[in-house]
CSV table of C-alpha atoms in Angstrom, one decimal:
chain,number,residue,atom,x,y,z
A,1,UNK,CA,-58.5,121.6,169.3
A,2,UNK,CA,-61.8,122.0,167.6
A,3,UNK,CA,-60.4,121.5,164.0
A,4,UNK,CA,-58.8,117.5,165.4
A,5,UNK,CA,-62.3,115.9,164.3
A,6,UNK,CA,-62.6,117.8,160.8
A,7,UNK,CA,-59.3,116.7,159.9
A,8,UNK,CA,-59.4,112.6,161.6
A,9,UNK,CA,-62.6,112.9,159.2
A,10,UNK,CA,-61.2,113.7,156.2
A,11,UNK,CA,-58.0,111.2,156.8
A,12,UNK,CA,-60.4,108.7,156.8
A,13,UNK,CA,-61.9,109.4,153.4
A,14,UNK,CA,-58.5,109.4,151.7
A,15,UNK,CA,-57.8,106.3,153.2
A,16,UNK,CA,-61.0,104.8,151.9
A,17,UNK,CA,-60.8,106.6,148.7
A,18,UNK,CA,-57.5,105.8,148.2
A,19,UNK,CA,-57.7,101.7,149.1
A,20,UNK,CA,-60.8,102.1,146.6
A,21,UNK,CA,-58.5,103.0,143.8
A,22,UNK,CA,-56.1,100.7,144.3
A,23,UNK,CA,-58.6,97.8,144.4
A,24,UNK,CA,-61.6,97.6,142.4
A,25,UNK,CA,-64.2,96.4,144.8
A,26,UNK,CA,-63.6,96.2,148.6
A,27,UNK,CA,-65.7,94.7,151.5
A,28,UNK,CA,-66.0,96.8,154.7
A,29,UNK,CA,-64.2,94.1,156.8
A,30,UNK,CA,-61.4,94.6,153.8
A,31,UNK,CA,-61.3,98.7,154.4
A,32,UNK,CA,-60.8,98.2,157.7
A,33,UNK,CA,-57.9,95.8,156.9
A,34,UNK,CA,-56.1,98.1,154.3
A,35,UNK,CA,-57.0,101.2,156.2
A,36,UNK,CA,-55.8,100.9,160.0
A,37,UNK,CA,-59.4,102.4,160.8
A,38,UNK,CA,-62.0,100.9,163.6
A,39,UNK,CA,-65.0,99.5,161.8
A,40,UNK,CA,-67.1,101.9,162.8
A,41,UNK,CA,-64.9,104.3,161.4
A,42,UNK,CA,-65.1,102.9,158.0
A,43,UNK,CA,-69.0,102.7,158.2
A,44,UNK,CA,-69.5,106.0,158.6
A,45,UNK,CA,-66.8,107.2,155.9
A,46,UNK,CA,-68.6,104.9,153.6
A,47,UNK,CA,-72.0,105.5,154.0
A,48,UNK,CA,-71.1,109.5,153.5
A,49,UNK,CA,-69.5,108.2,150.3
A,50,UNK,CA,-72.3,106.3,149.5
A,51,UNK,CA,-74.3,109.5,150.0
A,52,UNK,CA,-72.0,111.9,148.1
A,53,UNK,CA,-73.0,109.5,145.3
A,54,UNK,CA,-69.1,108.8,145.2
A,55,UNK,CA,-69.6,104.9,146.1
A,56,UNK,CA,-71.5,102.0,145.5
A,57,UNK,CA,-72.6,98.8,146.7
A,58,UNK,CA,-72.5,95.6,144.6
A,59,UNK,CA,-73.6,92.4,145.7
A,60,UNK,CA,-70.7,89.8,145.5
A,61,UNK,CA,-71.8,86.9,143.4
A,62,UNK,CA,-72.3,84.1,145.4
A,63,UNK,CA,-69.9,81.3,144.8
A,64,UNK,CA,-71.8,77.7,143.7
A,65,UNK,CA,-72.8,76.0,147.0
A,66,UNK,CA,-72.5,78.9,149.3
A,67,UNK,CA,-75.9,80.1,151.1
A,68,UNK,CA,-77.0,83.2,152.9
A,69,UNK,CA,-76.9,86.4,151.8
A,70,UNK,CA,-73.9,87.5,149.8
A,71,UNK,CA,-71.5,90.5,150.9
A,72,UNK,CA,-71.9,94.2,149.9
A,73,UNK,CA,-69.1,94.9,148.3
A,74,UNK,CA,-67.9,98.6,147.6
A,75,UNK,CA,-66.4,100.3,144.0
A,76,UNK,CA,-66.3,103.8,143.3
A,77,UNK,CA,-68.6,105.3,140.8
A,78,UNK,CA,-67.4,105.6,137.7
A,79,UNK,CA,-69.2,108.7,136.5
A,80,UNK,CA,-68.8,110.6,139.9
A,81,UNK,CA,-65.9,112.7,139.0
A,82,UNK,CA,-63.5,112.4,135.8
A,83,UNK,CA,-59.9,113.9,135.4
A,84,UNK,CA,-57.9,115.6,132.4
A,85,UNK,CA,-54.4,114.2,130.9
A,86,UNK,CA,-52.2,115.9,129.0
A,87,UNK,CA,-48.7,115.2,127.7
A,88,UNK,CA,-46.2,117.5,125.7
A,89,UNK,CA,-43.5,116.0,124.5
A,90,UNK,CA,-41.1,117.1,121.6
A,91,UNK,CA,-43.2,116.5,118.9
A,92,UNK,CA,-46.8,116.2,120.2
A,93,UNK,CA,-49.4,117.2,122.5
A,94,UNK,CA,-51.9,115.2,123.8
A,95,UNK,CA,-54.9,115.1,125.8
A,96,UNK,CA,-57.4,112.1,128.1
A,97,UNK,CA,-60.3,112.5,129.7
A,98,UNK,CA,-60.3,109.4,132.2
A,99,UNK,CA,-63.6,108.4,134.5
A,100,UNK,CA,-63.0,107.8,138.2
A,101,UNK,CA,-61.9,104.2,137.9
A,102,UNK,CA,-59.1,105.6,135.3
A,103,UNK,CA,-61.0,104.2,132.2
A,104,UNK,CA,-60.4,106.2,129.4
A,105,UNK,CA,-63.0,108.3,127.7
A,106,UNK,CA,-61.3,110.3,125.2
A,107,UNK,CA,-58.4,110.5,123.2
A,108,UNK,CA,-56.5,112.7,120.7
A,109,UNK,CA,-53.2,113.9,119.6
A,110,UNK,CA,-51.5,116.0,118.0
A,111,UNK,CA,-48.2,116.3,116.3
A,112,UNK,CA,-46.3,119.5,117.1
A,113,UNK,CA,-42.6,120.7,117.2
A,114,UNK,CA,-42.7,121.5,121.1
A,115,UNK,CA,-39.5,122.4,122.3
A,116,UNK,CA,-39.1,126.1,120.5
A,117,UNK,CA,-42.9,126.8,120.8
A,118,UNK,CA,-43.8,126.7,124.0
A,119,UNK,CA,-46.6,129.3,123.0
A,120,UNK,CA,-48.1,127.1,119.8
A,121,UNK,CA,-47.8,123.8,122.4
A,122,UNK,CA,-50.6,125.7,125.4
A,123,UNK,CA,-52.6,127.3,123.2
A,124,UNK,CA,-53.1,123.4,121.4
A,125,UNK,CA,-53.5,122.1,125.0
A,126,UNK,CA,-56.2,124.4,125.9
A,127,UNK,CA,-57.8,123.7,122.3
A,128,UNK,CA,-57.6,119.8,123.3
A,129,UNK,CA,-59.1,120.3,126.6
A,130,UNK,CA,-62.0,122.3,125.4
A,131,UNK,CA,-62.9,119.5,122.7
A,132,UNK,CA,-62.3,117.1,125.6
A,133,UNK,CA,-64.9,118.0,127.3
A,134,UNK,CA,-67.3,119.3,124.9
A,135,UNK,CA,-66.9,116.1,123.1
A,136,UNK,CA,-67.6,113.8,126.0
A,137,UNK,CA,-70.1,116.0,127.5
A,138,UNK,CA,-68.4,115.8,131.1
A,139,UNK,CA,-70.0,118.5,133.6
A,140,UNK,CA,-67.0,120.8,134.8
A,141,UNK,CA,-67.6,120.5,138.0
A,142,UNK,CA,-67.1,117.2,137.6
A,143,UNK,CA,-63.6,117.2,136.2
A,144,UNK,CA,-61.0,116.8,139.1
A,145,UNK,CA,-58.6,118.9,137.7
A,146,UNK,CA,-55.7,118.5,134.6
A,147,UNK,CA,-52.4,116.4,135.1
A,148,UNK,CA,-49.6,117.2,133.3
A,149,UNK,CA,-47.0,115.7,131.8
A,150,UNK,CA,-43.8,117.1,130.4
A,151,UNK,CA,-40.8,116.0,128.6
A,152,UNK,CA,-38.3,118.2,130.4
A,153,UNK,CA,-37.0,118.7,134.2
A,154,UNK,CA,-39.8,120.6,136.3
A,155,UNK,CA,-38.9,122.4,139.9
A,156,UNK,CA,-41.3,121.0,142.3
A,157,UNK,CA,-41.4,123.4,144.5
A,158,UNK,CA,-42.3,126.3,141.3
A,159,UNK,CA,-43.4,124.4,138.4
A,160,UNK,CA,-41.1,125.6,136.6
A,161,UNK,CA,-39.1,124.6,133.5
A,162,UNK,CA,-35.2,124.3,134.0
A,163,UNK,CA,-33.8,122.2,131.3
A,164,UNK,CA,-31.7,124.5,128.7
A,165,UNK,CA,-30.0,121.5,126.8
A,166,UNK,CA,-33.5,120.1,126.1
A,167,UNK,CA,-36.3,122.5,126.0
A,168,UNK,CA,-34.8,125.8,126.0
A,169,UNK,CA,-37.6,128.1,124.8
A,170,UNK,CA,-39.6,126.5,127.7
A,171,UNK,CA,-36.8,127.2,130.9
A,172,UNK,CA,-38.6,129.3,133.7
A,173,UNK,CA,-42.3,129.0,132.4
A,174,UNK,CA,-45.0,127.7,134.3
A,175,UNK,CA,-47.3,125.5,132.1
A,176,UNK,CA,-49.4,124.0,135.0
A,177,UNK,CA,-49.9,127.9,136.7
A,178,UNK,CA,-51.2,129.3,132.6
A,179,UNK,CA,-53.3,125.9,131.8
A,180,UNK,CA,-54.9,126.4,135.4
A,181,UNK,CA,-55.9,130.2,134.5
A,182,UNK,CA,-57.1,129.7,130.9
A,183,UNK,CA,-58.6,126.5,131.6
A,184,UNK,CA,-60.0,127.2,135.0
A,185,UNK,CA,-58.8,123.5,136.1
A,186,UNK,CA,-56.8,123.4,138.9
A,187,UNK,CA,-53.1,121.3,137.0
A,188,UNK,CA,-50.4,119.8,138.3
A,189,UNK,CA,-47.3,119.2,136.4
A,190,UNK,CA,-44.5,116.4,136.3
A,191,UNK,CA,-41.9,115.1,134.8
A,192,UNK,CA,-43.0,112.6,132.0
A,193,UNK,CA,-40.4,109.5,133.5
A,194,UNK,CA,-41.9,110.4,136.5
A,195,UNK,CA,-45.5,109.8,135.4
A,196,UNK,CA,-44.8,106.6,133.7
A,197,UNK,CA,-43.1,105.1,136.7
A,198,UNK,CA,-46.5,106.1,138.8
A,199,UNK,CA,-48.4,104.9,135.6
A,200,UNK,CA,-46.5,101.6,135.8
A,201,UNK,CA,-46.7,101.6,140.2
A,202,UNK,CA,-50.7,102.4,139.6
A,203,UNK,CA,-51.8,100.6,136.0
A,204,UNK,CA,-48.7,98.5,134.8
A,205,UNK,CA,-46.0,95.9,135.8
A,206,UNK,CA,-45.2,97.2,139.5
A,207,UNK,CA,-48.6,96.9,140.9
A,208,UNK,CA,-47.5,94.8,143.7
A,209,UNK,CA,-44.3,96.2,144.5
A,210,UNK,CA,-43.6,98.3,147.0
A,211,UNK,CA,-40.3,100.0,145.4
A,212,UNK,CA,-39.4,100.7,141.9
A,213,UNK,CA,-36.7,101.5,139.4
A,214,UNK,CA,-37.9,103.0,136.3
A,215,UNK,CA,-35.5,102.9,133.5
């Protein structure tokens, strides 16, 4: 089984990566606590972070009174890698650029009738992108890719459009597939409700719930 290792490896990383993202600075001792991995585990996984330039250290200020040396604790770079939002809904389109840590560099929308113009509604959101990133300068290979959202029902398994009572020009496209082609960004598409209940799980209210009802 000479491919076990590779992929132990990588499982590793999203646990790291993803414990880094859901906290904003972590100790080692607190990776291997949210993680399941052995210590030494986490060690190496961060130190190939660190090395990637996808991690940092930052010293832990020192509470008043304490002595020694304080902890290293770990945050992921900002500026390592940044990620694309866009959202069409029935009478706008717009687009985010968003750092690492999900802070937001850039912002714009807008207004469009969307649901008979599925055409008019890309060609904006590739416009938007384009001045996304010109605008903030972000190096394309740094940009993670383009998520989505979409007022209307999406297949899954497709990404396509199935709603005829609520965006009817729009049933059987496959926005994510044509953004990914003209924008060369990999995309992934949702359902809007279903992004802000992840927004809300990830950002908002439900941070510390393990189960939610979006209404």
């Amino acid at each position: 089984m000479p491919d076990a290792p590779i992929n132990l490896w990588n499982l590793g990383r999203v646990r790291v990566l993803t414990a880094l993202t859901e906290a904003p600075r972590l100790s080692r001792t607190d990776l291997v606590a949210r993680t399941g991995l052995a210590r030494a585990t986490v060690g190496s996984v961060v130190y190939d972070l660190i090395g990637a330039g996808i991690v940092a250290e930052i010293p832990d200020a020192a509470p008043v009174g304490r002595t020694g040396r304080p902890p290293q604790l770990l945050a992921l770079r900002p500026d390592a890698a940044y990620a694309v939002g866009l959202d069409i809904g029935h009478d706008h389109v717009r687009a985010m650029v968003t750092d690492l840590a999900g802070t937001s560099c850039w912002d714009s929308t807008e207004p469009l009738d969307v649901d008979d113009a599925p055409r008019s509604a890309l060609n904006l959101a590739v416009r938007l992108v384009d001045t996304a990133i010109a605008d903030t300068g972000v190096p394309r290979d740094r940009v993670l890719g383009i998520g989505l959202g979409i007022a209307c029902p999406v297949d899954a398994d497709r990404g396509e459009l199935h709603a005829e009572n609520i965006m009817p020009s729009w049933v059987g496209t496959r926005p994510a597939d044509e953004l990914a082609e003209r924008t060369g960004f990999a995309t992934r598409i949702i359902n809007d409700a279903d992004a802000g209940v992840l927004a809300e799980r990830r950002f908002g209210a439900a941070q510390d719930c393990a189960n939610v009802v979006y209404l």
